[in-house]
Amino acid sequence: MRKINIFDTTLRDGEQSAGVNLNFSEKLEIAKQLERLGMDIIEAGFPAASPGDFASVQEIAKTVKNSSVTGLSRSIQKDMDAAWEALKDGAEPRLHVFIATSPIHREYKLKMSKEQVIEAAVSSVKYASAKFPIVQWSAEDACRTELDYLAEIVEAVIQAGARVINIPDTVGYITPMEYGNIFKYLIEHVPSINKVQLSAHCHDDLGMAIANSLAAIEAGASQIEGTINGIGERAGNAALEELAVALYTRADHYKAYTNLKLNEIKRTSNLVSKLTGMIIPPNKAIVGRNAFAHESGIHQDGVLKEKTTYEIISPELVGVSSNAMVLGKHSGRHAFKTRLEELGLVVTEEEMNKLFATFKELADKKKEMTDDDLVALVLEEKLSKDQRFFELVSIQIQYGTNQVPTATVTLSGCENETIMEAGTGAGSIEALYNTLEKCMNDSVNLLDYRIQSVGAGRDALAQVFVKMRYKDIETSGRGLAQDVLEASAKAYLNAINRVIFLKDPASVLM
Ligand code: KIV
Ligand code: ZN
């Protein structure tokens, strides 16, 4: 059995998904969960991209101890210097440096000859190897690169000190057999190939990212890259949960294993979905709501007689629990704290005090508090506190079938001033959002609005996701409350606060 390293790029390639921008605490929370999942390598971001990216990569490198933390860098010294500053305190700093190698990219993007690209790649790897114990080199758009040239540049960067060679299918163009053949070609034609690990990085434009990654493993790759839930640029990256479970379930075929704790998959997937606002389709493999649901009578009958008739993966394997533990208004602080611990939710004493008060308040209105509710509450408390420039003080909405919906909103502003406005709209949400826009004194475009219940029941908590454009930045926001209108107001303000933070991260990072 070969060990396959799993390289997670949810916080870098995944964060490049349209409309996704995670803040500092959200990235940290995801990184901690990736560590718990047993990720070998976590690509925490692109440190030279912005001060916000730099700060989160630095914090993740300092915090995460059981995974190697890496950051992306172009083949230029200032990027590599920024990456070193951000990563140097990590348990095992590694640099991920890339340059495009395909004729299309050389001619139109880089305007460089083949020789110039080799020279730039070699000098960046040499420069990085003097600082970093491990350097991973990537040939962007490798799959549309001439094979003999790819072999030549790979040999050159290995000689320069690269320890991992990544062959990305940047545009999601390759087929499984072709991708496997690239790996076989490199193994046969690159003299120093035995000194390095080969890595696969696939995009899903033609829906082949998983099949391609598995083909690379069969052809000799010992690292695969991807994201949780397959989020990423355009159609996304290979979904790591699918790869890990495929390798586990078909170990007989692939003769390979990973170090991932598969029963942490569902929790990781839920966290990424919640924080990015990217909803998991119900039929998504491994983590979709229907992935283990048997609907047809024939299937149900078979499963009742013998599970393996129609079930190749058990829900428990990936952490989908049937445990219906619920807390209610009579539950005490001890039971509450114990359940949080059982769910792996680590909170400080101060957070605990606030959370227990919120829990009691909600449990008074809501019969049962499920695990999903508790996770949602803890995330809300942990993740929104560093970005509360505008805070909701109160809302009042009037709606009747024969009257114009009216909203009155009171906020506390960036300098703790009180802002009050009233407005109308064709519906309650429009009235609320028109009024909030007045409070901002600037135009705000709502691009998407989605509402979801946390768990089941009429008294379920409401979770609202919005996408908005404010001050020329497209951003997203999330709000949780018992009432849908309050959750909508919170999601709106969460998105606004994100933009304020993006415009001036220093105000929070100091
Ligand atoms: O898809 C790609 O080519 C990348 C590289 C930067 C590794 O993400
Ligand atoms: Zn990519």
Short mmCIF file of C-alpha atoms and ligand atoms in Angstrom, two decimals:
data_model
loop_
_atom_site.label_atom_id
_atom_site.label_comp_id
_atom_site.label_asym_id
_atom_site.label_seq_id
_atom_site.Cartn_x
_atom_site.Cartn_y
_atom_site.Cartn_z
CA MET A 1 0.00 0.00 0.00
CA ARG A 2 1.37 3.43 -0.98
CA LYS A 3 0.75 6.49 1.17
CA ILE A 4 -0.84 9.33 -0.79
CA ASN A 5 -0.30 12.82 0.59
CA ILE A 6 -3.33 15.07 0.53
CA PHE A 7 -2.74 18.72 -0.27
CA ASP A 8 -5.67 20.98 0.52
CA THR A 9 -6.09 24.26 -1.33
CA THR A 10 -9.57 25.23 -0.08
CA LEU A 11 -8.13 28.44 1.37
CA ARG A 12 -6.29 29.39 -1.84
CA ASP A 13 -7.75 27.89 -5.04
CA GLY A 14 -11.07 27.33 -3.25
CA GLU A 15 -11.22 30.91 -2.08
CA GLN A 16 -10.81 31.95 -5.72
CA SER A 17 -14.43 30.81 -6.30
CA ALA A 18 -16.55 33.68 -7.58
CA GLY A 19 -18.09 35.68 -4.73
CA VAL A 20 -16.24 33.84 -1.94
CA ASN A 21 -14.12 35.90 0.40
CA LEU A 22 -13.36 34.42 3.75
CA ASN A 23 -12.21 36.64 6.58
CA PHE A 24 -9.30 36.09 8.94
CA SER A 25 -11.17 34.11 11.63
CA GLU A 26 -13.09 32.05 9.09
CA LYS A 27 -9.86 30.98 7.39
CA LEU A 28 -8.33 30.09 10.73
CA GLU A 29 -11.38 28.06 11.73
CA ILE A 30 -11.27 26.13 8.44
CA ALA A 31 -7.50 25.53 8.80
CA LYS A 32 -7.99 24.12 12.30
CA GLN A 33 -10.67 21.78 11.03
CA LEU A 34 -8.45 20.69 8.10
CA GLU A 35 -5.76 19.85 10.63
CA ARG A 36 -8.31 17.82 12.63
CA LEU A 37 -9.24 16.02 9.41
CA GLY A 38 -5.60 14.93 9.13
CA MET A 39 -4.61 16.98 6.10
CA ASP A 40 -0.93 16.49 5.17
CA ILE A 41 -0.48 19.91 3.58
CA ILE A 42 -2.65 23.02 3.87
CA GLU A 43 -2.22 25.78 1.30
CA ALA A 44 -3.29 28.70 3.46
CA GLY A 45 -3.29 31.42 0.80
CA PHE A 46 -1.17 33.65 -1.40
CA PRO A 47 0.79 35.80 1.09
CA ALA A 48 1.89 38.45 -1.42
CA ALA A 49 -1.66 39.02 -2.68
CA SER A 50 -2.78 41.38 0.09
CA PRO A 51 -2.08 42.28 3.74
CA GLY A 52 -5.18 40.31 4.71
CA ASP A 53 -3.89 37.18 2.93
CA PHE A 54 -0.48 37.63 4.51
CA ALA A 55 -1.93 37.93 8.03
CA SER A 56 -4.13 34.87 7.72
CA VAL A 57 -1.36 32.68 6.24
CA GLN A 58 0.95 33.80 9.06
CA GLU A 59 -1.60 33.04 11.75
CA ILE A 60 -2.45 29.64 10.25
CA ALA A 61 1.26 28.73 10.03
CA LYS A 62 1.71 29.64 13.70
CA THR A 63 -1.41 27.81 14.85
CA VAL A 64 -1.41 24.57 12.85
CA LYS A 65 1.14 22.06 14.13
CA ASN A 66 0.18 18.70 12.65
CA SER A 67 -0.03 19.67 8.98
CA SER A 68 2.58 21.31 6.81
CA VAL A 69 1.40 24.84 5.92
CA THR A 70 2.28 26.28 2.54
CA GLY A 71 1.62 29.46 0.58
CA LEU A 72 1.53 30.20 -3.14
CA SER A 73 4.08 32.40 -4.85
CA ARG A 74 4.81 33.58 -8.37
CA SER A 75 8.40 33.14 -9.54
CA ILE A 76 9.40 36.54 -8.25
CA GLN A 77 11.51 37.38 -5.23
CA LYS A 78 9.06 39.73 -3.54
CA ASP A 79 6.38 37.01 -3.52
CA MET A 80 8.81 34.45 -2.11
CA ASP A 81 10.06 36.89 0.54
CA ALA A 82 6.47 37.62 1.64
CA ALA A 83 5.75 33.88 1.74
CA TRP A 84 8.84 33.24 3.88
CA GLU A 85 7.87 35.96 6.35
CA ALA A 86 4.37 34.50 6.62
CA LEU A 87 5.41 30.84 6.86
CA LYS A 88 8.74 30.79 8.65
CA ASP A 89 7.23 30.10 12.11
CA GLY A 90 5.27 27.10 10.86
CA ALA A 91 5.96 23.50 11.86
CA GLU A 92 7.19 22.63 8.37
CA PRO A 93 7.30 25.69 6.11
CA ARG A 94 7.04 24.91 2.44
CA LEU A 95 6.76 27.13 -0.59
CA HIS A 96 4.54 26.49 -3.57
CA VAL A 97 6.08 28.39 -6.47
CA PHE A 98 4.72 28.28 -9.99
CA ILE A 99 5.22 29.50 -13.52
CA ALA A 100 3.19 28.78 -16.64
CA THR A 101 4.81 26.45 -19.16
CA SER A 102 2.31 25.98 -22.02
CA PRO A 103 2.85 27.68 -25.40
CA ILE A 104 -0.39 29.68 -24.98
CA HIS A 105 0.69 31.06 -21.62
CA ARG A 106 4.31 31.62 -22.70
CA GLU A 107 3.29 33.57 -25.78
CA TYR A 108 0.27 35.57 -24.61
CA LYS A 109 0.56 35.89 -20.85
CA LEU A 110 4.25 35.77 -20.00
CA LYS A 111 5.65 36.87 -23.38
CA MET A 112 8.67 34.70 -22.64
CA SER A 113 10.58 32.13 -24.67
CA LYS A 114 10.98 28.50 -23.54
CA GLU A 115 14.51 29.27 -22.35
CA GLN A 116 13.41 32.34 -20.40
CA VAL A 117 10.71 30.33 -18.60
CA ILE A 118 13.27 27.67 -17.62
CA GLU A 119 15.64 30.35 -16.40
CA ALA A 120 12.94 32.04 -14.29
CA ALA A 121 11.77 28.69 -12.87
CA VAL A 122 15.28 27.58 -11.96
CA SER A 123 16.27 30.84 -10.34
CA SER A 124 13.04 30.98 -8.29
CA VAL A 125 13.50 27.41 -7.04
CA LYS A 126 17.15 28.11 -6.15
CA TYR A 127 16.16 31.29 -4.30
CA ALA A 128 13.33 29.53 -2.43
CA SER A 129 15.42 26.45 -1.55
CA ALA A 130 17.88 28.64 0.31
CA LYS A 131 15.06 29.57 2.72
CA PHE A 132 12.45 26.82 2.72
CA PRO A 133 13.09 23.19 3.76
CA ILE A 134 10.58 22.05 1.13
CA VAL A 135 9.87 23.68 -2.22
CA GLN A 136 7.00 22.53 -4.41
CA TRP A 137 7.18 23.65 -8.02
CA SER A 138 4.14 23.80 -10.31
CA ALA A 139 4.00 24.01 -14.09
CA GLU A 140 0.85 26.05 -14.62
CA ASP A 141 -1.15 24.72 -17.58
CA ALA A 142 1.18 21.69 -17.62
CA CYS A 143 -1.36 19.58 -19.51
CA ARG A 144 -1.21 21.82 -22.60
CA THR A 145 2.61 21.94 -22.55
CA GLU A 146 4.85 20.09 -25.04
CA LEU A 147 5.85 16.85 -23.26
CA ASP A 148 9.56 17.02 -24.09
CA TYR A 149 9.70 20.63 -22.87
CA LEU A 150 7.80 19.71 -19.68
CA ALA A 151 10.33 16.94 -19.00
CA GLU A 152 13.22 19.35 -19.63
CA ILE A 153 11.93 22.05 -17.23
CA VAL A 154 11.02 19.47 -14.57
CA GLU A 155 14.57 18.07 -14.64
CA ALA A 156 15.97 21.62 -14.38
CA VAL A 157 13.89 22.54 -11.31
CA ILE A 158 14.70 19.25 -9.58
CA GLN A 159 18.40 20.04 -10.09
CA ALA A 160 17.69 23.49 -8.62
CA GLY A 161 16.22 21.98 -5.42
CA ALA A 162 12.49 21.32 -5.91
CA ARG A 163 11.22 18.45 -3.75
CA VAL A 164 7.66 18.16 -5.09
CA ILE A 165 6.64 18.55 -8.73
CA ASN A 166 3.04 19.45 -9.39
CA ILE A 167 1.42 18.90 -12.79
CA PRO A 168 -1.77 21.01 -12.79
CA ASP A 169 -4.57 20.63 -15.28
CA THR A 170 -5.19 24.34 -14.85
CA VAL A 171 -8.07 24.61 -17.30
CA GLY A 172 -9.70 21.23 -16.68
CA TYR A 173 -9.00 20.04 -20.24
CA ILE A 174 -7.23 16.68 -19.94
CA THR A 175 -8.77 13.19 -19.99
CA PRO A 176 -7.85 10.48 -17.46
CA MET A 177 -5.78 8.39 -19.85
CA GLU A 178 -3.91 11.42 -21.19
CA TYR A 179 -3.22 12.69 -17.68
CA GLY A 180 -1.87 9.32 -16.54
CA ASN A 181 0.34 9.23 -19.63
CA ILE A 182 1.91 12.59 -18.74
CA PHE A 183 2.98 11.16 -15.38
CA LYS A 184 4.29 7.98 -17.01
CA TYR A 185 6.22 10.05 -19.57
CA LEU A 186 7.84 12.17 -16.86
CA ILE A 187 8.77 9.07 -14.84
CA GLU A 188 10.45 7.60 -17.93
CA HIS A 189 12.10 10.74 -19.31
CA VAL A 190 13.20 12.87 -16.34
CA PRO A 191 16.54 11.49 -15.07
CA SER A 192 16.18 12.85 -11.51
CA ILE A 193 12.49 12.00 -11.08
CA ASN A 194 13.19 9.58 -8.21
CA LYS A 195 14.34 12.46 -6.03
CA VAL A 196 10.86 14.06 -5.96
CA GLN A 197 7.23 13.42 -5.24
CA LEU A 198 4.80 13.88 -8.11
CA SER A 199 1.58 15.74 -7.44
CA ALA A 200 -1.74 15.99 -9.32
CA HIS A 201 -3.87 19.16 -9.33
CA CYS A 202 -7.08 18.94 -11.34
CA HIS A 203 -9.84 21.37 -12.24
CA ASP A 204 -13.34 20.18 -13.04
CA ASP A 205 -14.31 22.12 -16.18
CA LEU A 206 -15.24 18.93 -18.03
CA GLY A 207 -16.31 17.07 -14.89
CA MET A 208 -13.19 14.88 -14.93
CA ALA A 209 -11.19 16.21 -11.95
CA ILE A 210 -11.73 13.12 -9.78
CA ALA A 211 -11.16 10.61 -12.57
CA ASN A 212 -8.03 12.50 -13.65
CA SER A 213 -6.61 12.64 -10.11
CA LEU A 214 -7.16 8.90 -9.66
CA ALA A 215 -5.52 8.21 -13.03
CA ALA A 216 -2.49 10.21 -11.86
CA ILE A 217 -2.26 8.03 -8.74
CA GLU A 218 -2.37 4.89 -10.86
CA ALA A 219 0.41 6.32 -13.00
CA GLY A 220 2.70 7.08 -10.04
CA ALA A 221 1.65 10.38 -8.41
CA SER A 222 1.96 10.27 -4.62
CA GLN A 223 0.23 13.57 -3.82
CA ILE A 224 -3.19 14.85 -4.83
CA GLU A 225 -4.43 18.40 -4.52
CA GLY A 226 -7.96 19.63 -4.23
CA THR A 227 -10.51 21.36 -2.08
CA ILE A 228 -13.29 20.45 0.31
CA ASN A 229 -16.61 20.17 -1.54
CA GLY A 230 -14.65 20.74 -4.78
CA ILE A 231 -14.98 24.52 -4.56
CA GLY A 232 -12.61 26.61 -6.68
CA GLU A 233 -12.06 28.67 -9.81
CA ARG A 234 -14.84 28.26 -12.43
CA ALA A 235 -16.16 24.67 -12.11
CA GLY A 236 -13.91 24.05 -9.12
CA ASN A 237 -11.13 21.68 -8.12
CA ALA A 238 -11.11 17.95 -7.37
CA ALA A 239 -13.20 17.32 -4.24
CA LEU A 240 -10.84 15.88 -1.63
CA GLU A 241 -13.56 14.06 0.29
CA GLU A 242 -14.46 12.16 -2.89
CA LEU A 243 -10.84 11.25 -3.57
CA ALA A 244 -10.17 10.09 -0.01
CA VAL A 245 -13.29 7.94 0.16
CA ALA A 246 -12.66 6.50 -3.33
CA LEU A 247 -9.14 5.49 -2.28
CA TYR A 248 -10.47 3.96 0.93
CA THR A 249 -13.38 2.13 -0.65
CA ARG A 250 -11.33 0.87 -3.59
CA ALA A 251 -8.09 0.21 -1.73
CA ASP A 252 -8.16 -3.21 -3.40
CA HIS A 253 -7.74 -1.47 -6.76
CA TYR A 254 -5.57 1.56 -5.98
CA LYS A 255 -3.38 -0.14 -3.34
CA ALA A 256 -3.03 3.22 -1.64
CA TYR A 257 -4.15 4.93 1.55
CA THR A 258 -4.34 8.42 3.00
CA ASN A 259 -4.00 9.71 6.56
CA LEU A 260 -7.36 11.51 6.53
CA LYS A 261 -9.75 10.79 9.39
CA LEU A 262 -12.73 10.03 7.23
CA ASN A 263 -15.23 10.54 10.04
CA GLU A 264 -14.27 14.24 10.12
CA ILE A 265 -15.35 14.69 6.48
CA LYS A 266 -18.97 15.69 7.01
CA ARG A 267 -18.14 18.24 9.66
CA THR A 268 -15.41 19.76 7.47
CA SER A 269 -17.72 19.88 4.49
CA ASN A 270 -20.49 21.58 6.50
CA LEU A 271 -18.06 24.16 7.86
CA VAL A 272 -16.69 25.05 4.42
CA SER A 273 -20.17 25.25 2.96
CA LYS A 274 -21.43 27.48 5.75
CA LEU A 275 -18.48 29.85 5.74
CA THR A 276 -18.19 30.17 1.98
CA GLY A 277 -21.96 30.29 1.43
CA MET A 278 -21.53 27.62 -1.28
CA ILE A 279 -24.40 25.22 -0.82
CA ILE A 280 -23.74 21.49 -1.26
CA PRO A 281 -26.02 19.99 -3.94
CA PRO A 282 -28.20 17.26 -2.38
CA ASN A 283 -26.90 14.64 -4.81
CA LYS A 284 -23.22 15.50 -4.30
CA ALA A 285 -21.13 12.35 -3.71
CA ILE A 286 -20.12 11.63 -0.10
CA VAL A 287 -21.46 14.81 1.53
CA GLY A 288 -24.76 15.59 -0.25
CA ARG A 289 -27.94 15.33 1.80
CA ASN A 290 -29.15 12.46 -0.41
CA ALA A 291 -25.83 10.63 -0.67
CA PHE A 292 -27.08 7.92 1.69
CA ALA A 293 -30.84 8.18 1.11
CA HIS A 294 -32.53 5.17 -0.45
CA GLU A 295 -35.76 6.25 -2.10
CA SER A 296 -36.96 3.42 -4.31
CA GLY A 297 -38.95 0.64 -2.65
CA ILE A 298 -36.73 -2.04 -4.18
CA HIS A 299 -33.60 -0.36 -2.79
CA GLN A 300 -35.17 0.18 0.64
CA ASP A 301 -36.21 -3.45 0.76
CA GLY A 302 -32.68 -4.55 -0.21
CA VAL A 303 -31.00 -2.30 2.37
CA LEU A 304 -33.31 -3.50 5.13
CA LYS A 305 -32.41 -7.10 4.30
CA GLU A 306 -28.69 -6.44 3.89
CA LYS A 307 -27.13 -2.96 3.80
CA THR A 308 -24.42 -3.86 1.31
CA THR A 309 -26.98 -4.59 -1.40
CA TYR A 310 -27.13 -0.90 -2.27
CA GLU A 311 -24.67 0.78 0.12
CA ILE A 312 -20.95 0.85 -0.65
CA ILE A 313 -20.10 3.50 1.96
CA SER A 314 -21.69 3.76 5.38
CA PRO A 315 -22.80 7.24 6.49
CA GLU A 316 -20.91 6.75 9.78
CA LEU A 317 -17.65 6.29 7.84
CA VAL A 318 -17.72 9.94 6.80
CA GLY A 319 -19.15 11.26 10.06
CA VAL A 320 -22.83 11.47 9.13
CA SER A 321 -24.29 10.50 12.46
CA SER A 322 -27.77 9.25 13.17
CA ASN A 323 -27.29 10.35 16.77
CA ALA A 324 -30.32 12.48 17.58
CA MET A 325 -28.97 14.02 20.78
CA VAL A 326 -30.89 17.21 21.53
CA LEU A 327 -30.71 19.79 24.27
CA GLY A 328 -33.63 21.85 25.49
CA LYS A 329 -34.52 24.68 27.83
CA HIS A 330 -33.99 22.47 30.89
CA SER A 331 -30.44 21.53 29.87
CA GLY A 332 -27.86 22.99 32.19
CA ARG A 333 -24.49 24.55 31.54
CA HIS A 334 -22.72 21.25 32.16
CA ALA A 335 -24.73 19.35 29.52
CA PHE A 336 -24.28 22.24 27.10
CA LYS A 337 -20.51 22.36 27.63
CA THR A 338 -20.18 18.57 27.38
CA ARG A 339 -22.08 18.48 24.09
CA LEU A 340 -19.89 21.25 22.63
CA GLU A 341 -16.82 19.25 23.63
CA GLU A 342 -18.25 16.07 22.10
CA LEU A 343 -18.79 18.01 18.88
CA GLY A 344 -15.15 19.10 18.95
CA LEU A 345 -16.11 22.77 19.41
CA VAL A 346 -13.40 24.50 21.41
CA VAL A 347 -14.56 27.71 23.13
CA THR A 348 -13.01 30.03 25.68
CA GLU A 349 -14.63 30.66 29.07
CA GLU A 350 -15.75 34.10 27.91
CA GLU A 351 -17.31 32.69 24.72
CA MET A 352 -18.92 29.96 26.83
CA ASN A 353 -20.66 32.54 29.02
CA LYS A 354 -22.10 34.35 26.00
CA LEU A 355 -23.00 31.15 24.21
CA PHE A 356 -24.82 29.69 27.17
CA ALA A 357 -26.85 32.88 27.56
CA THR A 358 -27.79 32.79 23.84
CA PHE A 359 -28.56 29.08 24.10
CA LYS A 360 -30.96 29.66 27.01
CA GLU A 361 -32.64 32.53 25.21
CA LEU A 362 -33.16 30.43 22.09
CA ALA A 363 -34.15 27.28 23.94
CA ASP A 364 -36.96 29.25 25.49
CA LYS A 365 -38.43 29.92 22.04
CA LYS A 366 -37.40 26.71 20.35
CA LYS A 367 -38.30 23.26 21.68
CA GLU A 368 -35.14 21.42 20.77
CA MET A 369 -31.58 22.52 20.15
CA THR A 370 -29.87 20.05 17.82
CA ASP A 371 -26.17 19.57 17.09
CA ASP A 372 -26.60 21.63 13.91
CA ASP A 373 -28.01 24.48 15.99
CA LEU A 374 -25.08 24.32 18.41
CA VAL A 375 -22.49 24.33 15.62
CA ALA A 376 -24.26 27.29 13.99
CA LEU A 377 -24.36 29.22 17.29
CA VAL A 378 -20.69 28.64 18.06
CA LEU A 379 -19.60 29.69 14.58
CA GLU A 380 -21.74 32.79 14.79
CA GLU A 381 -20.16 33.77 18.09
CA LYS A 382 -16.58 32.96 17.11
CA LEU A 383 -16.56 34.33 13.60
CA SER A 384 -18.43 37.56 13.57
CA LYS A 385 -16.92 39.31 16.55
CA ASP A 386 -13.85 40.69 14.76
CA GLN A 387 -15.90 42.34 12.05
CA ARG A 388 -18.70 44.22 13.67
CA PHE A 389 -18.42 47.72 12.31
CA PHE A 390 -22.16 48.10 11.80
CA GLU A 391 -24.27 46.21 14.34
CA LEU A 392 -27.96 45.58 14.34
CA VAL A 393 -29.70 47.14 17.31
CA SER A 394 -33.30 46.54 16.27
CA ILE A 395 -35.65 46.13 13.33
CA GLN A 396 -39.36 46.50 13.03
CA ILE A 397 -41.19 45.36 9.92
CA GLN A 398 -44.83 45.86 9.07
CA TYR A 399 -46.38 43.62 6.47
CA GLY A 400 -49.98 43.04 5.46
CA THR A 401 -51.44 41.74 2.21
CA ASN A 402 -53.11 45.11 1.57
CA GLN A 403 -50.49 47.51 2.80
CA VAL A 404 -47.09 48.76 1.73
CA PRO A 405 -44.40 46.85 3.66
CA THR A 406 -42.47 49.22 5.91
CA ALA A 407 -39.22 48.73 7.80
CA THR A 408 -37.65 50.71 10.64
CA VAL A 409 -34.03 49.93 11.42
CA THR A 410 -31.69 51.01 14.21
CA LEU A 411 -27.98 50.29 13.88
CA SER A 412 -24.88 51.21 15.77
CA GLY A 413 -22.34 52.54 13.30
CA CYS A 414 -18.56 52.34 12.83
CA GLU A 415 -17.98 55.00 15.50
CA ASN A 416 -20.64 53.67 17.83
CA GLU A 417 -23.11 56.31 16.63
CA THR A 418 -26.78 55.38 16.39
CA ILE A 419 -28.28 55.30 12.90
CA MET A 420 -32.06 55.15 12.43
CA GLU A 421 -33.92 54.94 9.14
CA ALA A 422 -37.29 53.90 7.79
CA GLY A 423 -38.23 52.76 4.31
CA THR A 424 -40.65 50.80 2.18
CA GLY A 425 -40.51 48.12 -0.51
CA ALA A 426 -42.65 45.75 -2.52
CA GLY A 427 -42.06 43.01 0.06
CA SER A 428 -40.70 42.73 3.60
CA ILE A 429 -37.13 41.88 2.59
CA GLU A 430 -37.07 44.65 0.00
CA ALA A 431 -38.35 47.15 2.58
CA LEU A 432 -35.68 45.97 5.01
CA TYR A 433 -32.86 46.08 2.46
CA ASN A 434 -33.97 49.46 1.08
CA THR A 435 -33.85 50.82 4.63
CA LEU A 436 -30.45 49.29 5.35
CA GLU A 437 -29.16 50.83 2.10
CA LYS A 438 -30.34 54.23 3.35
CA CYS A 439 -28.36 53.60 6.57
CA MET A 440 -25.22 52.93 4.48
CA ASN A 441 -25.74 56.17 2.57
CA ASP A 442 -24.30 54.47 -0.50
CA SER A 443 -25.62 52.12 -3.17
CA VAL A 444 -25.60 48.40 -2.43
CA ASN A 445 -26.51 45.85 -5.10
CA LEU A 446 -27.97 42.58 -3.95
CA LEU A 447 -26.71 39.84 -6.30
CA ASP A 448 -28.05 36.76 -4.57
CA TYR A 449 -30.20 35.93 -1.55
CA ARG A 450 -30.71 32.44 -0.15
CA ILE A 451 -32.40 31.18 2.96
CA GLN A 452 -31.95 27.80 4.61
CA SER A 453 -33.19 26.29 7.83
CA VAL A 454 -30.67 24.86 10.28
CA GLY A 455 -32.11 21.38 10.69
CA ALA A 456 -35.80 20.60 10.56
CA GLY A 457 -38.98 21.83 12.26
CA ARG A 458 -41.12 24.96 12.13
CA ASP A 459 -39.06 26.52 14.89
CA ALA A 460 -35.71 25.87 13.13
CA LEU A 461 -33.11 28.64 13.10
CA ALA A 462 -32.91 30.59 9.84
CA GLN A 463 -29.62 30.97 8.03
CA VAL A 464 -29.49 33.60 5.28
CA PHE A 465 -26.71 33.94 2.69
CA VAL A 466 -26.36 37.03 0.53
CA LYS A 467 -24.03 38.11 -2.25
CA MET A 468 -23.71 41.84 -2.69
CA ARG A 469 -21.70 44.51 -4.48
CA TYR A 470 -20.74 47.43 -2.26
CA LYS A 471 -18.04 50.03 -2.91
CA ASP A 472 -17.09 48.10 -6.09
CA ILE A 473 -16.37 44.90 -4.15
CA GLU A 474 -18.38 41.73 -4.63
CA THR A 475 -18.79 40.02 -1.32
CA SER A 476 -20.92 37.59 0.62
CA GLY A 477 -22.56 37.61 4.06
CA ARG A 478 -24.26 35.24 6.42
CA GLY A 479 -26.80 35.77 9.18
CA LEU A 480 -28.32 33.44 11.73
CA ALA A 481 -31.43 34.10 13.82
CA GLN A 482 -34.66 32.52 14.86
CA ASP A 483 -36.52 34.96 12.66
CA VAL A 484 -35.95 35.12 8.90
CA LEU A 485 -36.07 38.93 8.79
CA GLU A 486 -33.51 39.32 11.54
CA ALA A 487 -31.28 36.70 9.85
CA SER A 488 -31.67 38.69 6.60
CA ALA A 489 -30.61 41.93 8.27
CA LYS A 490 -27.61 40.23 9.88
CA ALA A 491 -26.50 38.67 6.57
CA TYR A 492 -26.68 42.10 4.91
CA LEU A 493 -24.59 43.75 7.64
CA ASN A 494 -22.12 40.85 7.67
CA ALA A 495 -21.47 41.44 3.95
CA ILE A 496 -21.12 45.22 4.45
CA ASN A 497 -18.73 44.70 7.36
CA ARG A 498 -16.60 42.38 5.21
CA VAL A 499 -16.15 45.11 2.62
CA ILE A 500 -15.19 47.64 5.28
CA PHE A 501 -12.63 45.15 6.55
CA LEU A 502 -11.29 44.44 3.04
CA LYS A 503 -10.87 48.17 2.42
CA ASP A 504 -8.99 48.64 5.69
CA PRO A 505 -7.77 45.36 7.20
CA ALA A 506 -5.27 47.16 9.39
CA SER A 507 -8.08 48.50 11.55
CA VAL A 508 -8.81 44.95 12.67
CA LEU A 509 -5.43 43.26 12.39
CA MET A 510 -3.65 45.72 14.66
O1 KIV B 1 -4.56 25.40 -11.42
C1 KIV B 1 -3.39 25.82 -11.33
O2 KIV B 1 -2.61 25.79 -12.26
C2 KIV B 1 -2.98 26.36 -10.04
C3 KIV B 1 -1.53 26.62 -9.89
C4 KIV B 1 -1.25 27.95 -9.31
C5 KIV B 1 -0.91 25.52 -9.12
O3 KIV B 1 -3.77 26.51 -9.14
ZN ZN B 2 -5.68 25.40 -9.56
#
